[in-house]
Amino acid sequence: MSQLSPQVLLEAANRYGTPLYCYDANQISEQYAKLKAAFAGCDARFFYAAKALTNQHILKHILSLGCSVDCSSINELKLAQLAGFQSGQILYTSNSVDFSEIEEAVSLGAFVNVDSLSALEKFGKKYGNSYPLGLRLRPNIMAGGNLKISTGHADSKFGIPVEQLDRILELVRQYDIRIHTLHIHTGSEIKEASVFIQGVHFLLSLAPSFPHLKVIDLGGGFKVPYHPSEKGTDLVEISNSLRDIVALHAQQTGQSLQVWFEPGKFLVCESGYLLTKVNVIKNNGPYSFAGVDTGLNHLIRPMLYDAYHVIENCSNPTGSLKKYQVVGNICETDTLGADRELPEVREGDILVIKNAGAYGFEMSSQYNARFRPAEVLYKDGQLQLIRRRETLEDLIRTQENY
Ligand code: LLP
């Protein structure tokens, strides 16, 4: 597995300052190659879930690998187009959007998934059978790393509940809508292959009701290991069952279906490193705090999801081990890593927070009026700045009459 060395990371921090997101292009290529290899025996297609990381350089790199893209907002769709994705390569999976966004996605030629009866009816009235459509369904499957990132369960806002199938079919008939795709996304960080297989059975059980169907879309959610004790999803197990189940379905029904996936974390998570400088060491009673120049404003996952991210000390890898609370500089509790055994941490050391490529920069903010980090891409042995650090002008650029 491709891993950036502490030397490269220190060089990046020296050259571009901290806090800094650094991405390894090679790692993204390797992840895509793993997907292709695992699903080689299936008619499968991959749409990168751009919400994980939308920097143009990352999107262009992913496009260059031959991957398509899944967008969750009209702006993601426009960013994907700007990076060079063509309409046949763009999927737009909406939720709770104004219908005008769906109209815009149609006008831009994307594959569109709708996730409410309301949108389905509006779509039918406006487009009838003139534009193929995908339906996001709620399968009532509980899956995912934690409740906040579980999306397919019976209390979820996502998708049209399968209990409303009769109404779906009524609308489809009434407006002669061509349902091209049946879609589910049950959650993120799903480690069990069986959840995906359950999803396939769910979609195939509904497929015969949709004679124009070409695709079943299982969404994203492949797990990547964050903690050293974790394992990723077994893709080969999914692929082997998928191939057989889809082939049997084709034999029994005459419906030949392609399978789509929308991996986000799987493609970019492990490529990303958040580099941060230690500003202050503070010994408060039983705790040694290492106070760094980043925080929940730049990586919200630990505070929002109790997510674990490996932290290492790049500057003093051979120091004697001590326990630290690695905390941010935001004016509220923002623990990036609790009770972490690290080689002695000194003020000025550079720490790296790993697996920060997915939903890291993308969920960052300017809270406490701090600048968001710069971003750097390591590709072909070179570091390249792909987003400059913000300035005070960036903080006030959109404010009027001050
Ligand atoms: N497709 C749809 C429709 C989705 O909603 C998502 C993620 C994906 C694909 C990609 O899922 P992935 O392969 O990345 O697990 N911010 C959270 C994750 C939220 C995921 C939202 N939807 C986190 O940092 O864990």
Tab-separated table of C-alpha atoms and ligand atoms in Angstrom:
chain	number	residue	atom	x	y	z
A	1	MET	CA	0.000	0.000	0.000
A	2	SER	CA	1.306	3.396	-0.952
A	3	GLN	CA	2.186	5.503	2.107
A	4	LEU	CA	3.828	8.898	2.097
A	5	SER	CA	7.084	8.826	4.072
A	6	PRO	CA	7.677	11.137	7.052
A	7	GLN	CA	10.357	12.859	4.905
A	8	VAL	CA	7.862	13.781	2.194
A	9	LEU	CA	5.345	14.915	4.804
A	10	LEU	CA	7.923	17.061	6.625
A	11	GLU	CA	9.049	18.526	3.315
A	12	ALA	CA	5.424	19.429	2.518
A	13	ALA	CA	4.958	21.057	5.938
A	14	ASN	CA	8.228	22.995	5.581
A	15	ARG	CA	7.433	24.207	2.128
A	16	TYR	CA	3.747	25.099	2.487
A	17	GLY	CA	3.293	25.568	6.235
A	18	THR	CA	0.677	24.002	8.485
A	19	PRO	CA	-2.109	23.104	8.869
A	20	LEU	CA	-1.889	21.346	5.544
A	21	TYR	CA	-3.798	18.595	3.781
A	22	CYS	CA	-1.496	16.442	1.700
A	23	TYR	CA	-2.859	13.827	-0.741
A	24	ASP	CA	-1.071	10.950	-2.405
A	25	ALA	CA	-2.286	10.536	-6.011
A	26	ASN	CA	-0.727	7.104	-6.217
A	27	GLN	CA	-2.803	5.826	-3.322
A	28	ILE	CA	-6.008	6.910	-5.085
A	29	SER	CA	-4.895	5.097	-8.255
A	30	GLU	CA	-4.173	1.964	-6.220
A	31	GLN	CA	-7.591	2.036	-4.600
A	32	TYR	CA	-9.294	2.347	-7.981
A	33	ALA	CA	-7.188	-0.524	-9.321
A	34	LYS	CA	-8.298	-2.629	-6.322
A	35	LEU	CA	-11.955	-1.946	-7.125
A	36	LYS	CA	-11.508	-2.808	-10.781
A	37	ALA	CA	-9.663	-6.013	-9.944
A	38	ALA	CA	-12.145	-7.120	-7.277
A	39	PHE	CA	-15.166	-6.605	-9.553
A	40	ALA	CA	-13.523	-7.774	-12.788
A	41	GLY	CA	-15.992	-10.663	-13.060
A	42	CYS	CA	-19.071	-8.404	-12.801
A	43	ASP	CA	-20.633	-5.834	-15.083
A	44	ALA	CA	-19.849	-3.075	-12.584
A	45	ARG	CA	-19.281	0.643	-12.901
A	46	PHE	CA	-17.886	3.072	-10.339
A	47	PHE	CA	-18.940	6.646	-9.636
A	48	TYR	CA	-16.647	8.469	-7.221
A	49	ALA	CA	-18.777	10.136	-4.492
A	50	ALA	CA	-17.371	13.632	-4.945
A	51	LYS	CA	-18.715	14.806	-1.595
A	52	ALA	CA	-15.686	13.156	0.022
A	53	LEU	CA	-13.233	15.573	-1.622
A	54	THR	CA	-13.924	17.969	-4.479
A	55	ASN	CA	-10.605	19.650	-5.224
A	56	GLN	CA	-10.324	19.982	-9.019
A	57	HIS	CA	-6.950	18.245	-9.074
A	58	ILE	CA	-8.396	15.241	-7.247
A	59	LEU	CA	-11.428	15.129	-9.547
A	60	LYS	CA	-9.179	15.328	-12.618
A	61	HIS	CA	-6.960	12.583	-11.287
A	62	ILE	CA	-9.976	10.349	-10.660
A	63	LEU	CA	-11.327	11.106	-14.138
A	64	SER	CA	-7.946	10.162	-15.621
A	65	LEU	CA	-8.295	6.722	-14.018
A	66	GLY	CA	-11.499	6.103	-16.004
A	67	CYS	CA	-13.836	6.470	-13.024
A	68	SER	CA	-17.189	8.277	-13.257
A	69	VAL	CA	-18.545	10.642	-10.597
A	70	ASP	CA	-21.545	10.819	-8.235
A	71	CYS	CA	-22.689	14.262	-7.099
A	72	SER	CA	-24.974	15.164	-4.232
A	73	SER	CA	-25.540	18.781	-5.139
A	74	ILE	CA	-25.773	20.816	-8.289
A	75	ASN	CA	-22.536	22.570	-7.389
A	76	GLU	CA	-20.683	19.283	-7.072
A	77	LEU	CA	-22.067	18.479	-10.509
A	78	LYS	CA	-20.742	21.758	-11.911
A	79	LEU	CA	-17.358	21.191	-10.255
A	80	ALA	CA	-17.237	17.732	-11.836
A	81	GLN	CA	-18.005	19.225	-15.247
A	82	LEU	CA	-15.311	21.827	-14.721
A	83	ALA	CA	-12.851	19.016	-14.032
A	84	GLY	CA	-13.802	17.447	-17.363
A	85	PHE	CA	-16.418	14.795	-16.572
A	86	GLN	CA	-18.902	14.464	-19.458
A	87	SER	CA	-22.649	14.047	-19.009
A	88	GLY	CA	-22.570	10.242	-19.497
A	89	GLN	CA	-20.084	10.033	-16.626
A	90	ILE	CA	-22.035	12.038	-14.049
A	91	LEU	CA	-24.629	10.775	-11.629
A	92	TYR	CA	-26.651	13.137	-9.486
A	93	THR	CA	-28.231	11.662	-6.349
A	94	SER	CA	-30.423	14.309	-4.800
A	95	ASN	CA	-32.092	14.540	-1.418
A	96	SER	CA	-34.404	17.283	-0.112
A	97	VAL	CA	-33.583	19.535	-3.055
A	98	ASP	CA	-35.757	22.096	-4.739
A	99	PHE	CA	-37.068	20.600	-7.985
A	100	SER	CA	-35.224	23.282	-9.941
A	101	GLU	CA	-31.947	21.530	-9.020
A	102	ILE	CA	-33.214	18.340	-10.607
A	103	GLU	CA	-34.249	20.276	-13.703
A	104	GLU	CA	-30.771	21.752	-13.909
A	105	ALA	CA	-29.154	18.327	-13.529
A	106	VAL	CA	-31.376	17.059	-16.359
A	107	SER	CA	-30.452	20.042	-18.524
A	108	LEU	CA	-26.787	19.199	-17.922
A	109	GLY	CA	-27.396	15.613	-19.025
A	110	ALA	CA	-26.583	13.776	-15.777
A	111	PHE	CA	-28.046	10.458	-14.683
A	112	VAL	CA	-30.525	11.528	-12.020
A	113	ASN	CA	-31.703	9.670	-8.915
A	114	VAL	CA	-34.730	11.150	-7.111
A	115	ASP	CA	-35.490	10.285	-3.504
A	116	SER	CA	-39.082	11.360	-2.829
A	117	LEU	CA	-42.570	10.723	-4.202
A	118	SER	CA	-42.907	14.474	-4.546
A	119	ALA	CA	-39.888	14.717	-6.871
A	120	LEU	CA	-41.017	11.609	-8.769
A	121	GLU	CA	-44.408	13.153	-9.480
A	122	LYS	CA	-42.924	16.494	-10.541
A	123	PHE	CA	-40.468	14.623	-12.746
A	124	GLY	CA	-43.269	12.625	-14.327
A	125	LYS	CA	-45.328	15.738	-15.049
A	126	LYS	CA	-42.413	17.571	-16.612
A	127	TYR	CA	-40.508	14.839	-18.463
A	128	GLY	CA	-42.854	11.841	-18.807
A	129	ASN	CA	-40.967	9.179	-20.739
A	130	SER	CA	-38.498	11.597	-22.328
A	131	TYR	CA	-35.653	11.247	-19.790
A	132	PRO	CA	-34.544	8.087	-17.958
A	133	LEU	CA	-34.719	8.264	-14.187
A	134	GLY	CA	-33.246	6.582	-11.136
A	135	LEU	CA	-35.165	5.971	-7.913
A	136	ARG	CA	-33.485	6.058	-4.540
A	137	LEU	CA	-35.287	3.634	-2.254
A	138	ARG	CA	-35.190	3.161	1.486
A	139	PRO	CA	-34.613	-0.539	2.016
A	140	ASN	CA	-34.958	-0.544	5.820
A	141	ILE	CA	-31.488	-1.995	6.267
A	142	MET	CA	-29.531	-0.795	9.313
A	143	ALA	CA	-25.857	-0.548	8.387
A	144	GLY	CA	-22.830	1.706	8.726
A	145	GLY	CA	-20.125	2.664	11.180
A	146	ASN	CA	-22.469	4.682	13.420
A	147	LEU	CA	-26.023	6.014	13.402
A	148	LYS	CA	-25.019	9.419	12.017
A	149	ILE	CA	-23.701	7.796	8.854
A	150	SER	CA	-26.417	5.121	8.545
A	151	THR	CA	-28.883	6.038	5.837
A	152	GLY	CA	-30.927	3.009	4.805
A	153	HIS	CA	-32.756	2.211	8.035
A	154	ALA	CA	-36.469	2.507	8.735
A	155	ASP	CA	-36.184	5.929	10.438
A	156	SER	CA	-33.963	7.466	7.773
A	157	LYS	CA	-34.901	10.555	5.760
A	158	PHE	CA	-33.205	9.065	2.699
A	159	GLY	CA	-34.957	7.418	-0.196
A	160	ILE	CA	-38.554	6.486	-0.861
A	161	PRO	CA	-39.682	3.913	1.716
A	162	VAL	CA	-40.180	0.555	0.063
A	163	GLU	CA	-43.599	0.445	1.751
A	164	GLN	CA	-44.649	3.089	-0.789
A	165	LEU	CA	-43.932	0.868	-3.776
A	166	ASP	CA	-47.589	0.846	-4.884
A	167	ARG	CA	-47.650	4.638	-5.098
A	168	ILE	CA	-44.321	4.621	-6.965
A	169	LEU	CA	-45.747	2.210	-9.518
A	170	GLU	CA	-48.918	4.275	-9.878
A	171	LEU	CA	-46.883	7.400	-10.661
A	172	VAL	CA	-44.592	5.528	-13.028
A	173	ARG	CA	-47.606	4.204	-14.924
A	174	GLN	CA	-49.513	7.491	-14.868
A	175	TYR	CA	-46.649	9.472	-16.395
A	176	ASP	CA	-45.003	6.626	-18.326
A	177	ILE	CA	-41.697	7.298	-16.524
A	178	ARG	CA	-38.734	5.192	-17.698
A	179	ILE	CA	-37.055	3.921	-14.536
A	180	HIS	CA	-33.477	3.212	-15.571
A	181	THR	CA	-31.911	2.724	-12.121
A	182	LEU	CA	-32.945	1.463	-8.712
A	183	HIS	CA	-30.651	2.912	-6.068
A	184	ILE	CA	-29.878	2.420	-2.395
A	185	HIS	CA	-27.116	3.762	-0.172
A	186	THR	CA	-27.387	2.157	3.228
A	187	GLY	CA	-24.512	3.888	5.012
A	188	SER	CA	-20.816	4.612	5.271
A	189	GLU	CA	-18.132	2.299	6.693
A	190	ILE	CA	-20.088	-0.900	6.156
A	191	LYS	CA	-17.707	-3.699	6.981
A	192	GLU	CA	-19.985	-6.687	6.321
A	193	ALA	CA	-20.110	-7.912	2.734
A	194	SER	CA	-23.486	-9.448	3.623
A	195	VAL	CA	-25.098	-5.988	3.850
A	196	PHE	CA	-24.294	-5.332	0.201
A	197	ILE	CA	-25.628	-8.742	-0.783
A	198	GLN	CA	-28.807	-8.060	1.181
A	199	GLY	CA	-29.053	-4.817	-0.816
A	200	VAL	CA	-28.691	-6.680	-4.106
A	201	HIS	CA	-31.480	-9.102	-3.166
A	202	PHE	CA	-33.648	-6.181	-2.122
A	203	LEU	CA	-33.186	-4.359	-5.426
A	204	LEU	CA	-33.554	-7.460	-7.568
A	205	SER	CA	-36.789	-8.392	-5.826
A	206	LEU	CA	-38.232	-5.094	-7.069
A	207	ALA	CA	-36.557	-5.089	-10.484
A	208	PRO	CA	-39.235	-7.023	-12.423
A	209	SER	CA	-41.741	-4.228	-11.665
A	210	PHE	CA	-39.602	-1.868	-13.768
A	211	PRO	CA	-39.374	-3.127	-17.363
A	212	HIS	CA	-36.999	-0.353	-18.523
A	213	LEU	CA	-34.497	-1.046	-15.751
A	214	LYS	CA	-30.831	-1.170	-16.774
A	215	VAL	CA	-28.975	-0.604	-13.503
A	216	ILE	CA	-29.008	-1.442	-9.821
A	217	ASP	CA	-26.963	1.056	-7.835
A	218	LEU	CA	-25.701	0.018	-4.407
A	219	GLY	CA	-24.322	3.432	-3.438
A	220	GLY	CA	-21.108	3.801	-1.463
A	221	GLY	CA	-20.074	2.650	1.968
A	222	PHE	CA	-17.087	0.314	1.572
A	223	LYS	CA	-15.173	0.434	4.815
A	224	VAL	CA	-11.541	1.419	4.990
A	225	PRO	CA	-9.593	0.649	8.173
A	226	TYR	CA	-9.126	3.733	10.365
A	227	HIS	CA	-7.892	1.926	13.485
A	228	PRO	CA	-5.007	-0.559	13.055
A	229	SER	CA	-7.241	-3.334	14.411
A	230	GLU	CA	-9.903	-2.770	11.732
A	231	LYS	CA	-10.369	-4.473	8.395
A	232	GLY	CA	-11.866	-3.114	5.197
A	233	THR	CA	-14.914	-4.606	3.467
A	234	ASP	CA	-14.184	-7.860	1.639
A	235	LEU	CA	-14.809	-6.712	-1.932
A	236	VAL	CA	-14.086	-10.084	-3.487
A	237	GLU	CA	-16.759	-11.694	-1.328
A	238	ILE	CA	-19.262	-9.095	-2.545
A	239	SER	CA	-18.160	-9.464	-6.129
A	240	ASN	CA	-18.413	-13.266	-6.199
A	241	SER	CA	-21.946	-13.316	-4.797
A	242	LEU	CA	-23.012	-10.366	-6.918
A	243	ARG	CA	-21.874	-12.025	-10.139
A	244	ASP	CA	-23.869	-15.181	-9.403
A	245	ILE	CA	-26.998	-13.431	-8.131
A	246	VAL	CA	-27.179	-11.011	-11.058
A	247	ALA	CA	-26.562	-13.821	-13.574
A	248	LEU	CA	-29.330	-15.931	-12.034
A	249	HIS	CA	-31.678	-12.944	-12.113
A	250	ALA	CA	-30.933	-12.440	-15.820
A	251	GLN	CA	-31.621	-16.116	-16.488
A	252	GLN	CA	-34.892	-16.100	-14.586
A	253	THR	CA	-36.287	-12.745	-15.731
A	254	GLY	CA	-34.439	-11.795	-18.924
A	255	GLN	CA	-33.316	-8.576	-17.195
A	256	SER	CA	-29.586	-7.962	-17.694
A	257	LEU	CA	-28.500	-5.386	-15.173
A	258	GLN	CA	-25.326	-3.413	-14.665
A	259	VAL	CA	-24.267	-2.741	-11.069
A	260	TRP	CA	-23.135	0.699	-10.002
A	261	PHE	CA	-21.206	1.694	-6.894
A	262	GLU	CA	-20.504	5.172	-5.514
A	263	PRO	CA	-17.365	4.853	-3.392
A	264	GLY	CA	-16.162	7.975	-1.624
A	265	LYS	CA	-14.034	6.995	1.370
A	266	PHE	CA	-12.688	3.927	-0.374
A	267	LEU	CA	-11.051	6.024	-3.076
A	268	VAL	CA	-9.669	9.008	-1.176
A	269	CYS	CA	-9.636	8.386	2.579
A	270	GLU	CA	-6.238	6.767	2.931
A	271	SER	CA	-4.630	9.133	0.427
A	272	GLY	CA	-5.043	12.083	2.796
A	273	TYR	CA	-2.780	13.347	5.592
A	274	LEU	CA	-3.498	16.356	7.776
A	275	LEU	CA	-0.220	17.924	8.903
A	276	THR	CA	-0.259	20.094	11.966
A	277	LYS	CA	2.310	21.836	14.150
A	278	VAL	CA	2.367	21.500	17.930
A	279	ASN	CA	1.893	24.961	19.374
A	280	VAL	CA	1.797	24.203	23.082
A	281	ILE	CA	2.576	21.351	25.461
A	282	LYS	CA	0.578	21.628	28.636
A	283	ASN	CA	0.695	19.300	31.622
A	284	ASN	CA	-2.630	19.657	33.399
A	285	GLY	CA	-2.779	17.187	36.244
A	286	PRO	CA	-2.962	13.671	34.881
A	287	TYR	CA	-3.070	14.793	31.265
A	288	SER	CA	-0.390	15.948	28.860
A	289	PHE	CA	-2.040	18.033	26.205
A	290	ALA	CA	-0.401	18.535	22.835
A	291	GLY	CA	-2.157	21.636	21.497
A	292	VAL	CA	-1.896	21.819	17.715
A	293	ASP	CA	-2.576	24.433	15.037
A	294	THR	CA	-5.626	22.666	13.639
A	295	GLY	CA	-8.887	21.466	15.195
A	296	LEU	CA	-12.477	20.494	14.625
A	297	ASN	CA	-12.710	23.330	12.106
A	298	HIS	CA	-10.391	21.354	9.803
A	299	LEU	CA	-11.197	17.756	10.706
A	300	ILE	CA	-14.583	17.411	12.338
A	301	ARG	CA	-14.788	13.614	12.226
A	302	PRO	CA	-13.377	12.879	15.714
A	303	MET	CA	-15.812	15.254	17.420
A	304	LEU	CA	-18.813	14.592	15.177
A	305	TYR	CA	-18.592	10.822	14.851
A	306	ASP	CA	-16.143	9.871	17.622
A	307	ALA	CA	-13.960	8.791	14.726
A	308	TYR	CA	-10.498	7.389	15.372
A	309	HIS	CA	-7.635	8.700	13.239
A	310	VAL	CA	-4.077	7.465	13.665
A	311	ILE	CA	-1.751	10.283	14.757
A	312	GLU	CA	2.037	10.104	14.408
A	313	ASN	CA	4.899	12.389	15.323
A	314	CYS	CA	6.876	12.993	12.108
A	315	SER	CA	9.498	15.166	13.821
A	316	ASN	CA	10.553	12.781	16.592
A	317	PRO	CA	9.683	9.239	15.461
A	318	THR	CA	12.184	7.578	17.795
A	319	GLY	CA	11.405	9.589	20.944
A	320	SER	CA	10.386	7.776	24.117
A	321	LEU	CA	6.691	6.967	24.269
A	322	LYS	CA	4.330	9.086	26.356
A	323	LYS	CA	0.575	9.491	26.524
A	324	TYR	CA	-1.051	12.620	25.106
A	325	GLN	CA	-4.382	14.219	24.534
A	326	VAL	CA	-3.958	15.730	21.081
A	327	VAL	CA	-6.230	18.758	21.056
A	328	GLY	CA	-7.041	21.509	18.605
A	329	ASN	CA	-6.884	25.272	18.989
A	330	ILE	CA	-10.607	25.898	18.663
A	331	CYS	CA	-12.390	27.631	21.490
A	332	GLU	CA	-14.364	24.592	22.566
A	333	THR	CA	-13.515	21.006	23.366
A	334	ASP	CA	-11.897	19.623	20.248
A	335	THR	CA	-10.003	16.453	20.873
A	336	LEU	CA	-8.372	14.988	17.794
A	337	GLY	CA	-6.966	11.981	19.626
A	338	ALA	CA	-7.470	10.922	23.261
A	339	ASP	CA	-4.914	8.899	25.258
A	340	ARG	CA	-2.510	8.540	22.359
A	341	GLU	CA	0.855	6.983	22.998
A	342	LEU	CA	3.308	9.015	20.902
A	343	PRO	CA	7.071	9.455	20.732
A	344	GLU	CA	7.787	12.461	22.937
A	345	VAL	CA	6.003	15.487	21.505
A	346	ARG	CA	7.751	18.833	21.716
A	347	GLU	CA	6.541	22.308	20.822
A	348	GLY	CA	7.220	22.868	17.123
A	349	ASP	CA	6.958	19.172	16.199
A	350	ILE	CA	4.918	18.226	13.144
A	351	LEU	CA	2.199	15.649	13.760
A	352	VAL	CA	0.346	13.838	11.020
A	353	ILE	CA	-3.290	12.801	11.271
A	354	LYS	CA	-3.901	9.935	8.890
A	355	ASN	CA	-6.842	8.762	6.767
A	356	ALA	CA	-7.945	12.344	6.420
A	357	GLY	CA	-8.602	12.418	2.673
A	358	ALA	CA	-12.355	11.777	2.826
A	359	TYR	CA	-14.676	14.308	4.491
A	360	GLY	CA	-11.657	16.137	5.919
A	361	PHE	CA	-11.046	19.345	4.009
A	362	GLU	CA	-14.494	18.925	2.501
A	363	MET	CA	-16.229	19.353	5.879
A	364	SER	CA	-13.854	22.060	7.085
A	365	SER	CA	-14.984	25.527	8.079
A	366	GLN	CA	-13.681	28.944	9.042
A	367	TYR	CA	-14.938	28.619	12.622
A	368	ASN	CA	-13.141	30.962	15.062
A	369	ALA	CA	-12.301	32.943	11.923
A	370	ARG	CA	-9.407	30.638	11.207
A	371	PHE	CA	-8.302	29.947	7.659
A	372	ARG	CA	-8.979	26.563	6.178
A	373	PRO	CA	-5.842	24.530	5.448
A	374	ALA	CA	-3.963	24.653	2.176
A	375	GLU	CA	-3.958	21.456	0.098
A	376	VAL	CA	-1.057	19.741	-1.618
A	377	LEU	CA	-0.963	16.806	-4.028
A	378	TYR	CA	1.986	14.404	-4.180
A	379	LYS	CA	2.122	12.998	-7.695
A	380	ASP	CA	4.945	11.572	-9.805
A	381	GLY	CA	7.389	12.283	-7.001
A	382	GLN	CA	6.486	15.978	-6.837
A	383	LEU	CA	4.585	18.073	-4.318
A	384	GLN	CA	2.169	20.512	-5.901
A	385	LEU	CA	0.083	23.166	-4.158
A	386	ILE	CA	-3.528	22.545	-5.225
A	387	ARG	CA	-5.261	25.042	-2.907
A	388	ARG	CA	-3.531	28.033	-1.422
A	389	ARG	CA	-3.959	28.958	2.193
A	390	GLU	CA	-6.713	31.497	2.844
A	391	THR	CA	-6.094	35.095	3.879
A	392	LEU	CA	-8.057	37.652	5.857
A	393	GLU	CA	-9.498	38.906	2.543
A	394	ASP	CA	-11.036	35.477	2.005
A	395	LEU	CA	-12.841	35.761	5.338
A	396	ILE	CA	-14.524	39.013	4.386
A	397	ARG	CA	-14.804	38.611	0.609
A	398	THR	CA	-18.570	38.028	0.650
A	399	GLN	CA	-19.509	40.580	3.337
A	400	GLU	CA	-21.209	43.776	2.201
A	401	ASN	CA	-20.905	47.402	3.325
A	402	TYR	CA	-18.652	46.984	6.321
B	1	LLP	N1	-23.522	7.642	-2.288
B	1	LLP	C1	-24.387	8.342	-1.535
B	1	LLP	C2	-25.751	8.540	-2.013
B	1	LLP	C3	-23.965	8.867	-0.313
B	1	LLP	O1	-24.824	9.560	0.443
B	1	LLP	C4	-22.634	8.674	0.125
B	1	LLP	C5	-22.158	9.230	1.387
B	1	LLP	C6	-21.763	7.939	-0.703
B	1	LLP	C7	-22.249	7.431	-1.901
B	1	LLP	C8	-20.319	7.692	-0.334
B	1	LLP	O2	-20.183	6.964	0.838
B	1	LLP	P1	-18.720	6.465	1.286
B	1	LLP	O3	-18.242	5.490	0.248
B	1	LLP	O4	-17.841	7.642	1.324
B	1	LLP	O5	-18.912	5.836	2.596
B	1	LLP	N2	-19.101	12.565	6.574
B	1	LLP	C9	-19.208	11.167	6.958
B	1	LLP	C10	-19.674	10.281	5.814
B	1	LLP	C11	-20.987	10.726	5.262
B	1	LLP	C12	-21.331	9.978	4.000
B	1	LLP	C13	-22.496	10.624	3.316
B	1	LLP	N3	-22.889	9.941	2.138
B	1	LLP	C14	-17.862	10.701	7.500
B	1	LLP	O6	-16.919	11.479	7.518
B	1	LLP	O7	-17.758	9.557	7.936
